[in-house]
Coordinates of N, CA and C and ligand atoms in Angstrom, one line a residue:
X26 N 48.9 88.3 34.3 CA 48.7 88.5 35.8 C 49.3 89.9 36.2
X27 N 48.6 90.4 37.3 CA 49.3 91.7 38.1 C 50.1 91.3 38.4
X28 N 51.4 91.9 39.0 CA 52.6 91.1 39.3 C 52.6 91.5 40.6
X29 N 52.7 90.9 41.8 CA 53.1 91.6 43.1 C 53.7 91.8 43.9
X30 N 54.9 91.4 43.1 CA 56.2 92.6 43.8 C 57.1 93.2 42.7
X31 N 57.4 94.7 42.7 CA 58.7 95.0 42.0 C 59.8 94.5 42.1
X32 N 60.8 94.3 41.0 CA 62.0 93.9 41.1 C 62.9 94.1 42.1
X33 N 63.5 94.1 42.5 CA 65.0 94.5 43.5 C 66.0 93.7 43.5
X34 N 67.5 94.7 43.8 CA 68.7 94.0 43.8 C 69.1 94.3 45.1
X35 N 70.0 93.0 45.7 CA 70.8 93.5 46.8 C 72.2 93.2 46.6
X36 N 73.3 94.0 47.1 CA 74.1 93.4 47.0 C 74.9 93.0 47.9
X37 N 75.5 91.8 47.4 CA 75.6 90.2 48.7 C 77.8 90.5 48.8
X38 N 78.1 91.1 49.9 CA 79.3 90.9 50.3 C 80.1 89.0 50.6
X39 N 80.1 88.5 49.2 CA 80.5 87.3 48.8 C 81.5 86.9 50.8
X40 N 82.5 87.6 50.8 CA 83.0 87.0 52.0 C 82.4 86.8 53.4
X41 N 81.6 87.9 53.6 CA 81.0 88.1 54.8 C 79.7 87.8 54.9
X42 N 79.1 87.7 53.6 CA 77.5 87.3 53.7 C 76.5 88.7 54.1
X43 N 77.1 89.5 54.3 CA 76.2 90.9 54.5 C 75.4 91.3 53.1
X44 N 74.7 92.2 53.5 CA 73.3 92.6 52.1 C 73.5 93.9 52.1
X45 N 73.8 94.6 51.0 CA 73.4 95.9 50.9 C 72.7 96.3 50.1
X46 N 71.2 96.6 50.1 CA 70.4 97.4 51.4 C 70.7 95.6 52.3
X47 N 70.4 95.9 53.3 CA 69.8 95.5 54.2 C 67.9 95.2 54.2
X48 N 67.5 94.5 53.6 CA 65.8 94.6 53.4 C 65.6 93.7 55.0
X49 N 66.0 93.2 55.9 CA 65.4 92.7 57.6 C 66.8 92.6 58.2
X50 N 66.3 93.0 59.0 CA 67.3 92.5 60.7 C 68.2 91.4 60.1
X51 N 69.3 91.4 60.4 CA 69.9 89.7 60.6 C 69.7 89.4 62.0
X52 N 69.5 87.8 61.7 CA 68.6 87.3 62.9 C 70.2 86.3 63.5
X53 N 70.6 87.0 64.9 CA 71.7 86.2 65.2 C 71.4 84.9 66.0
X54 N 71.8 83.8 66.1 CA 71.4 82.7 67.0 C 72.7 82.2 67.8
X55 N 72.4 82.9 69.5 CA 73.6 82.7 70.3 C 73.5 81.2 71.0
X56 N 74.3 81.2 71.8 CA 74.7 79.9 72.4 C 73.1 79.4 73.2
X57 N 72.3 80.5 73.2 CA 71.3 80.3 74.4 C 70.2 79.8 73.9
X58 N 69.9 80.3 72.3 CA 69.1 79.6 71.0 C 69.6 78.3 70.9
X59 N 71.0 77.1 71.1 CA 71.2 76.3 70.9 C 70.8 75.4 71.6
X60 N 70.5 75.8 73.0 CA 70.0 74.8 73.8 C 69.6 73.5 73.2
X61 N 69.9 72.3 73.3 CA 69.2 71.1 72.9 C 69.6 70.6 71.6
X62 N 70.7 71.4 70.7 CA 71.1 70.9 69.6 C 72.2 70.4 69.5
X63 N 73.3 70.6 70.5 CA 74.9 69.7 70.1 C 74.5 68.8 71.7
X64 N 75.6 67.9 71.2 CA 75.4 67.3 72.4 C 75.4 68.0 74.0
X65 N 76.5 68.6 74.1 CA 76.4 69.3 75.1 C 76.0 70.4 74.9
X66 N 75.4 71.2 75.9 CA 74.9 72.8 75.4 C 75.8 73.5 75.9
X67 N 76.0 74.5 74.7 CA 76.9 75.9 74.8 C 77.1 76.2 76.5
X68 N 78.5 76.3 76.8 CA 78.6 77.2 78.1 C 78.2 78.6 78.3
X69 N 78.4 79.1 77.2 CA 78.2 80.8 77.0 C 76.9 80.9 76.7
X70 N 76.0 81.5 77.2 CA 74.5 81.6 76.1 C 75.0 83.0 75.6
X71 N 76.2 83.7 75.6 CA 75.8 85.0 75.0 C 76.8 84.9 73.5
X72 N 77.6 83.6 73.8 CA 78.4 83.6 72.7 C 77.7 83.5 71.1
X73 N 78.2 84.3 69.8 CA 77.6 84.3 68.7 C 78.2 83.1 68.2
X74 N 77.0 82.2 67.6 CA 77.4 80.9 67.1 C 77.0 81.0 65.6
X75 N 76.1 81.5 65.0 CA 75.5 82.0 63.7 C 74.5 83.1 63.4
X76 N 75.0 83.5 62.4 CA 73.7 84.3 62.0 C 73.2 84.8 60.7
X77 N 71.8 84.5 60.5 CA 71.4 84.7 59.0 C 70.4 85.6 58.8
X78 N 71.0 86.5 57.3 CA 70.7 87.6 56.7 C 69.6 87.4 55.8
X79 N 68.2 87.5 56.1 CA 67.0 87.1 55.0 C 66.9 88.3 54.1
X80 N 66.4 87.5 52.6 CA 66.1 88.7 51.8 C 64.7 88.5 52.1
X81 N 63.7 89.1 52.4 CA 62.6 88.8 53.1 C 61.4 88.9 51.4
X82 N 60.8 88.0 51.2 CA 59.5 88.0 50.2 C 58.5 87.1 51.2
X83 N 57.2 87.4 50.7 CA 56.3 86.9 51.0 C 56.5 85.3 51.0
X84 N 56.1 83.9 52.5 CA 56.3 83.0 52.1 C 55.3 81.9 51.7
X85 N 55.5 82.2 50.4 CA 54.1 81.6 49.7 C 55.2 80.4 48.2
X86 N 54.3 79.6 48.0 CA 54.7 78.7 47.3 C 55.5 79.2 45.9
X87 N 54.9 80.2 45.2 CA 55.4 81.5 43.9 C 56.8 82.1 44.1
X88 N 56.9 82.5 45.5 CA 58.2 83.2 45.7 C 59.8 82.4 46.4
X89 N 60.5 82.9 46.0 CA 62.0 82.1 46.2 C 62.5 83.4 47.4
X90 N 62.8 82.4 48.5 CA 63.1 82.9 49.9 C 64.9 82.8 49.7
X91 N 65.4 83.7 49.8 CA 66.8 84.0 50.2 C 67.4 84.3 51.3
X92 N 68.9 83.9 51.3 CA 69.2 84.4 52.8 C 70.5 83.9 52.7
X93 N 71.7 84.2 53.2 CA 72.5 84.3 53.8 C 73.1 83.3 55.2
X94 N 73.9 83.0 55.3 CA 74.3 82.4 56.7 C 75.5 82.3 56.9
X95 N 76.0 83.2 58.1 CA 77.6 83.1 58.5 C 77.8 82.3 59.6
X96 N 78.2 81.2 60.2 CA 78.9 80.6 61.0 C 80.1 80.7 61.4
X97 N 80.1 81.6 63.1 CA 82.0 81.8 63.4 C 82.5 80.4 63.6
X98 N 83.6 80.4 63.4 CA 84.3 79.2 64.1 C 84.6 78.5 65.3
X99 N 84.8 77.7 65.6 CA 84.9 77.2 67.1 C 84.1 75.8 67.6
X100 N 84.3 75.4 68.5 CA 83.6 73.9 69.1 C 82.8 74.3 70.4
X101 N 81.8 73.3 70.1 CA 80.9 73.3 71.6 C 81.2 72.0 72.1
X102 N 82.7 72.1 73.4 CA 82.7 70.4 74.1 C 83.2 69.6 72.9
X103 N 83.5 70.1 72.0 CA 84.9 69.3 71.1 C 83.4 69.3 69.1
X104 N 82.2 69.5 69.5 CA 81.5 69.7 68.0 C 81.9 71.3 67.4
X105 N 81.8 71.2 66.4 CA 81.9 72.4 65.4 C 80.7 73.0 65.4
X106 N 80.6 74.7 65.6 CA 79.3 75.0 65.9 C 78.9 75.0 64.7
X107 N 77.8 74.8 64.1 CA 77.0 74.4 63.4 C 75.3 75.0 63.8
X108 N 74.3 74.8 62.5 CA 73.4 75.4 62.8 C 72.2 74.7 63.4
X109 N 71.0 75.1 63.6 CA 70.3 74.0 64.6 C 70.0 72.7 63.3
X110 N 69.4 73.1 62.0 CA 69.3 72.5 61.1 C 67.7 71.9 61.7
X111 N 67.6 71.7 59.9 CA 66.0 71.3 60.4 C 65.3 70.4 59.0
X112 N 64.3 69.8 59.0 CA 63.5 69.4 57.8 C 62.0 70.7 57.5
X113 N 62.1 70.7 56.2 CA 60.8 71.5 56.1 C 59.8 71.3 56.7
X114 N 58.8 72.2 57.0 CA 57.5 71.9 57.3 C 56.6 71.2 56.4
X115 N 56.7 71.8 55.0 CA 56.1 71.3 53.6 C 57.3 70.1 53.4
X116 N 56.9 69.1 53.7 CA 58.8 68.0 53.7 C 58.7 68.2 52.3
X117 N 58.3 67.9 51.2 CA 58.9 68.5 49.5 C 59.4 69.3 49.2
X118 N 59.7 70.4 49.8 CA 60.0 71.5 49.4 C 61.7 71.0 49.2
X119 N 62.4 72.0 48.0 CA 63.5 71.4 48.5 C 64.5 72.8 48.1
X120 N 65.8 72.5 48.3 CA 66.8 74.0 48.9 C 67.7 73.9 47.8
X121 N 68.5 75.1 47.7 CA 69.7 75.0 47.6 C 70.7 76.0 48.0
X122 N 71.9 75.2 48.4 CA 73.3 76.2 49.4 C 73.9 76.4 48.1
X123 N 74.8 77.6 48.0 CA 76.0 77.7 47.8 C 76.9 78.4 48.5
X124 N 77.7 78.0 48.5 CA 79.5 78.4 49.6 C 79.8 79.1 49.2
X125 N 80.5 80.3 49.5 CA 80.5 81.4 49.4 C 82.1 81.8 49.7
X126 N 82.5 81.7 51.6 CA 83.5 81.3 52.0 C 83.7 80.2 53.4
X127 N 84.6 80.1 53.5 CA 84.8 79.1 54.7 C 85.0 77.8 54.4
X128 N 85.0 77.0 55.5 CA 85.6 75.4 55.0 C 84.2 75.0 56.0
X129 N 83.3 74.1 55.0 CA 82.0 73.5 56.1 C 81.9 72.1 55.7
X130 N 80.7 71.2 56.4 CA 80.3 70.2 55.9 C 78.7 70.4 56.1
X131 N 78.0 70.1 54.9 CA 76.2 70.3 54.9 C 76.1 68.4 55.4
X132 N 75.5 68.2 56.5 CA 74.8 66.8 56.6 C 73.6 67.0 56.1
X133 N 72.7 66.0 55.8 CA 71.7 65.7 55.3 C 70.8 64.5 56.0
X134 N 69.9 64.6 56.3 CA 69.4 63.0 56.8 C 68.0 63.0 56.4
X135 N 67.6 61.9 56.1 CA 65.8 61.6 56.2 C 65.2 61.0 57.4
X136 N 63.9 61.4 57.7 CA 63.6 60.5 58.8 C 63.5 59.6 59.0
X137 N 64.0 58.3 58.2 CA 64.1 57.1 58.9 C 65.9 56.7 58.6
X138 N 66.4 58.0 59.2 CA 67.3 58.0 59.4 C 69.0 57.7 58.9
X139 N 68.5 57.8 57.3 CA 69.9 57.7 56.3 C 70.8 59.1 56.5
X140 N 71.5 59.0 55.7 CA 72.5 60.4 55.9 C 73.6 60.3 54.8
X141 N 74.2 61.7 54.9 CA 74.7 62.1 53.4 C 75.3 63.5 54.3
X142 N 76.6 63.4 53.6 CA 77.7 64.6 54.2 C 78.5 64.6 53.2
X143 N 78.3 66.1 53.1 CA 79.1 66.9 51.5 C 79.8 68.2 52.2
X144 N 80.7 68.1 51.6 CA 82.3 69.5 52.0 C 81.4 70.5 51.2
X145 N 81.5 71.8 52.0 CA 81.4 73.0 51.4 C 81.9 74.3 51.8
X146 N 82.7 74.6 50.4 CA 83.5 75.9 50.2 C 83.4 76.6 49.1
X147 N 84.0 77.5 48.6 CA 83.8 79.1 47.7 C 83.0 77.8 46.5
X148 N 82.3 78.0 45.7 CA 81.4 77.9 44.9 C 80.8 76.2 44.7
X149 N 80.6 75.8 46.0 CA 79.8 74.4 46.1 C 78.6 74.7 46.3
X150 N 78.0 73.8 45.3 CA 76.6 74.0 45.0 C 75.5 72.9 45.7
X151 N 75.0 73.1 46.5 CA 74.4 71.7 47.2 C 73.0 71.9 46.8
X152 N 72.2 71.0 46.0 CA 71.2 70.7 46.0 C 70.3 69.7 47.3
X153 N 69.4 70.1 48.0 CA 69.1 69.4 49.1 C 67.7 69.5 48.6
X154 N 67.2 68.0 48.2 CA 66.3 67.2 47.9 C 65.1 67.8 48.7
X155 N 63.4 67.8 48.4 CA 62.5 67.4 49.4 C 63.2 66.2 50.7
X156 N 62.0 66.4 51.9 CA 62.3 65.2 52.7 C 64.0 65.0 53.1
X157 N 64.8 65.6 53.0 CA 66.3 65.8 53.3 C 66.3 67.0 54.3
X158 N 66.7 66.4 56.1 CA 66.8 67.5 56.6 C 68.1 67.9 56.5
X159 N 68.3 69.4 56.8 CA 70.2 70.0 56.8 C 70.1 70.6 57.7
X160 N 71.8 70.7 57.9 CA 72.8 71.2 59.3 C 73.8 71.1 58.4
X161 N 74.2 72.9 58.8 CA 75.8 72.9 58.3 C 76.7 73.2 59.2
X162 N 78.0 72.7 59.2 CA 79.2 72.4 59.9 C 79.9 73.3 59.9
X163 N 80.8 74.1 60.6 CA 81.4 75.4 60.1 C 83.0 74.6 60.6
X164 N 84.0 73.7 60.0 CA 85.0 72.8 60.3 C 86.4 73.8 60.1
X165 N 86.0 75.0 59.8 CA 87.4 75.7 59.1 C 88.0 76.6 60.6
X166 N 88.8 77.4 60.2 CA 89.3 78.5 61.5 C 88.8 79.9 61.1
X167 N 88.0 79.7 60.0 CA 87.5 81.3 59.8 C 86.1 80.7 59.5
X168 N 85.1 82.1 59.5 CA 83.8 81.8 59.4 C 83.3 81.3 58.1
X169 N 82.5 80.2 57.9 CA 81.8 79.9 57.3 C 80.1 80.3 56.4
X170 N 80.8 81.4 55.2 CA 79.1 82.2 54.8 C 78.7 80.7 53.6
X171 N 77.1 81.3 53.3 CA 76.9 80.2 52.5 C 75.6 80.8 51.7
X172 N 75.0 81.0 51.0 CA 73.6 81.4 50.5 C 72.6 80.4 50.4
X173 N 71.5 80.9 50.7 CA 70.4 79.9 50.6 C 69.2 80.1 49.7
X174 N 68.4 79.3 49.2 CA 67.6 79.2 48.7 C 66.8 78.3 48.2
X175 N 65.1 78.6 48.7 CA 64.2 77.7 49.1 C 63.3 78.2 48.1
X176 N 61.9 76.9 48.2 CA 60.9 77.6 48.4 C 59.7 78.0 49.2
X177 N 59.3 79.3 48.6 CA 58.9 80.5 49.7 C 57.9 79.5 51.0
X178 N 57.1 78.7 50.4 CA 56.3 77.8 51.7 C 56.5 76.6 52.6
X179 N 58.0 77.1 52.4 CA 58.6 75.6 53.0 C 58.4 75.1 54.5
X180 N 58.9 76.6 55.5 CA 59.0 76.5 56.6 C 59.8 75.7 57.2
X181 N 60.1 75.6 58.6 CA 61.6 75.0 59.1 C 60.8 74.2 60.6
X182 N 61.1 72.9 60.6 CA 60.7 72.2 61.6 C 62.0 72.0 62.2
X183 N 61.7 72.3 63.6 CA 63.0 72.1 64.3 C 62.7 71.2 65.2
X184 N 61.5 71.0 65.5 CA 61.0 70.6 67.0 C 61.3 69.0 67.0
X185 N 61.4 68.1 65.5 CA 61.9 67.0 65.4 C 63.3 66.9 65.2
X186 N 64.2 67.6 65.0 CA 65.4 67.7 65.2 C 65.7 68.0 66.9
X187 N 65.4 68.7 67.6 CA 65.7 68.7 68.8 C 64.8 67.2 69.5
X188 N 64.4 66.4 69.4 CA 63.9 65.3 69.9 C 64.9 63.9 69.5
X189 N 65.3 64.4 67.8 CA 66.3 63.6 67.3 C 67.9 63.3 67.4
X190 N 67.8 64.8 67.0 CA 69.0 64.8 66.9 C 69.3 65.0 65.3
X191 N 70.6 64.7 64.8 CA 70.7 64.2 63.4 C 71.6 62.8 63.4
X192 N 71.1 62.1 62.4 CA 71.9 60.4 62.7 C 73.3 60.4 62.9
X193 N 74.0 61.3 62.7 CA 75.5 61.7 63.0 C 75.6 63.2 63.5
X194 N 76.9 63.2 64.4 CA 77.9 64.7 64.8 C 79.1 64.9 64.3
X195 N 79.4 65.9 64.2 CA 80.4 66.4 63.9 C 81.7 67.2 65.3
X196 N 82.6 66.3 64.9 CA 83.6 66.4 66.1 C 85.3 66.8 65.4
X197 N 86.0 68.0 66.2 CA 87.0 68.4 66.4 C 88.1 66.9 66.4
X198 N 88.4 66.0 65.5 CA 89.6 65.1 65.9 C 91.2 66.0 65.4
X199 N 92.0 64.5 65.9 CA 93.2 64.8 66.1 C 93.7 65.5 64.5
X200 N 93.3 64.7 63.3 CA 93.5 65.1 62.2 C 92.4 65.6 61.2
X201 N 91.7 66.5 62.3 CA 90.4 67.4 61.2 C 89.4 66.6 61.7
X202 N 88.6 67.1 60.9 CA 87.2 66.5 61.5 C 86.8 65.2 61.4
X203 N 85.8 64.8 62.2 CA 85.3 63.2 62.3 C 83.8 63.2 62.2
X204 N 83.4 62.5 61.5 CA 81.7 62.5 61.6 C 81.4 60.7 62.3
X205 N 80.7 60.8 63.3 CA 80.5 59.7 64.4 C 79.1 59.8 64.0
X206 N 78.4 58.2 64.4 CA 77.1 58.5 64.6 C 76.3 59.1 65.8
X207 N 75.4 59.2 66.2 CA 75.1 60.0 67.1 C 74.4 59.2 68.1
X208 N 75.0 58.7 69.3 CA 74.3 57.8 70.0 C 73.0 58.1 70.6
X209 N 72.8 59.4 70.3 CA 71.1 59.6 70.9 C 70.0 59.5 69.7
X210 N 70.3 59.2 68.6 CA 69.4 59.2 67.2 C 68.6 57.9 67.8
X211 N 67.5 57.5 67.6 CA 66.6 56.6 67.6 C 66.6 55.7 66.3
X212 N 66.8 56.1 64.9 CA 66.9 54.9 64.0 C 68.4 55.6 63.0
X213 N 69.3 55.3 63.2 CA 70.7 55.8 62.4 C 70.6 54.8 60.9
X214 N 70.5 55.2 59.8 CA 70.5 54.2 58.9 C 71.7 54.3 57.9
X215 N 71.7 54.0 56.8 CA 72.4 54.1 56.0 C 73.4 55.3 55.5
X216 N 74.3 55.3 55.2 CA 75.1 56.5 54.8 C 75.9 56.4 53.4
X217 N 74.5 57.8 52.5 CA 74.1 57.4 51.1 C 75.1 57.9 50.5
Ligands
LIG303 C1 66.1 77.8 55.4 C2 67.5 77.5 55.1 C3 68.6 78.4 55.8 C4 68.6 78.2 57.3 C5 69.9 78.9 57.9 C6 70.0 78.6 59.4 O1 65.2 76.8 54.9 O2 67.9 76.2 55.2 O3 68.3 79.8 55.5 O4 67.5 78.6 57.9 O5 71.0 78.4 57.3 O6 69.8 77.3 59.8 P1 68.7 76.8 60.7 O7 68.7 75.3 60.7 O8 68.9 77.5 62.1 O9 67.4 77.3 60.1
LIG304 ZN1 65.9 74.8 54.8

């Protein structure tokens, strides 16, 4: 076969999640992007709640999509900001995180609503299944980076997560964090 793309390296500032080169924009998502995803919505819309660094390839089924993701610290109304999270569009497609730095939690759920929460820090490897949506938790006092990688045709449904929710939240308690179910989920099932 012709091959159709040349090689390239970037290099990945392990603490901070930054890329050098830089191959796209980092795409930041403020409090005003959150609209409709924690229970209560962000007071600030201008506050920075995340932001992820794409290695940009063509998104086609052949190529492996990269990217980056830093999460600052802090609660929205007592949740940990966290990201909107989503299931693929292609639901098979499936991911994988690794931690980088920070103290997080990746939830996981399927649509008929089971769920699955895994701690992630410096070198946690999360494999996330087809049909497993994710949201990561950023539970620590410093930011939370993490790396990603899909494949290239996956795409990201959000629009059933903001109608859903995810079958559990993530809340600031007295002794660290608490994962509660989420009284606005429509079917909360098992927790695998
Ligand atoms: C994409 C992958 C990540 C997320 C990123 C932000 O499939 O899971 O790159 O896009 O962590 O999360 P979200 O839910 O806003 O896309
Ligand atoms: Zn994904």
């Amino acid at each position: 076969m012709e091959p159709r793309l040349d090689p390239f390296v970037t290099l990945l500032d392990l603490q901070r999640g930054t890329l050098d080169p830089q191959r796209a924009d980092p795409e930041p998502r403020y409090g005003r992007d959150l609209v409709g995803f924690f229970q209560t919505d962000p007071i600030d819309p201008e506050a920075l709640i995340y932001q992820v660094r794409p290695i940009p390839v063509p998104k086609e089924q052949s190529e492996i999509q990269c990217s980056t993701t830093t999460i600052e610290p802090g609660t929205v109304d007592g949740e940990y900001h966290m990201t909107k999270g989503h299931f693929h569009v292609v639901r098979e497609r499936s991911e994988i995180y690794l931690g980088l730095a920070g103290e997080g939690l990746l939830v996981e759920a399927t649509e008929d609503g089971r769920h699955h929460t895994e701690p992630m820090s410096r070198g946690s490897l999360h494999y996330i299944p087809g049909g497993w949506a994710h949201r990561t938790v950023n539970v620590g006092a410093e930011p939370l980076t993490f790396l990603a990688a899909y494949i290239g045709d996956a795409g990201q449904d959000y629009d059933t997560i903001l109608r859903d929710g995810f079958p559990v939240v993530v809340r600031r308690g007295e002794n660290g964090p608490e994962v509660s179910q989420n009284p606005r989920h429509p079917r909360v099932g098992a927790d695998t």
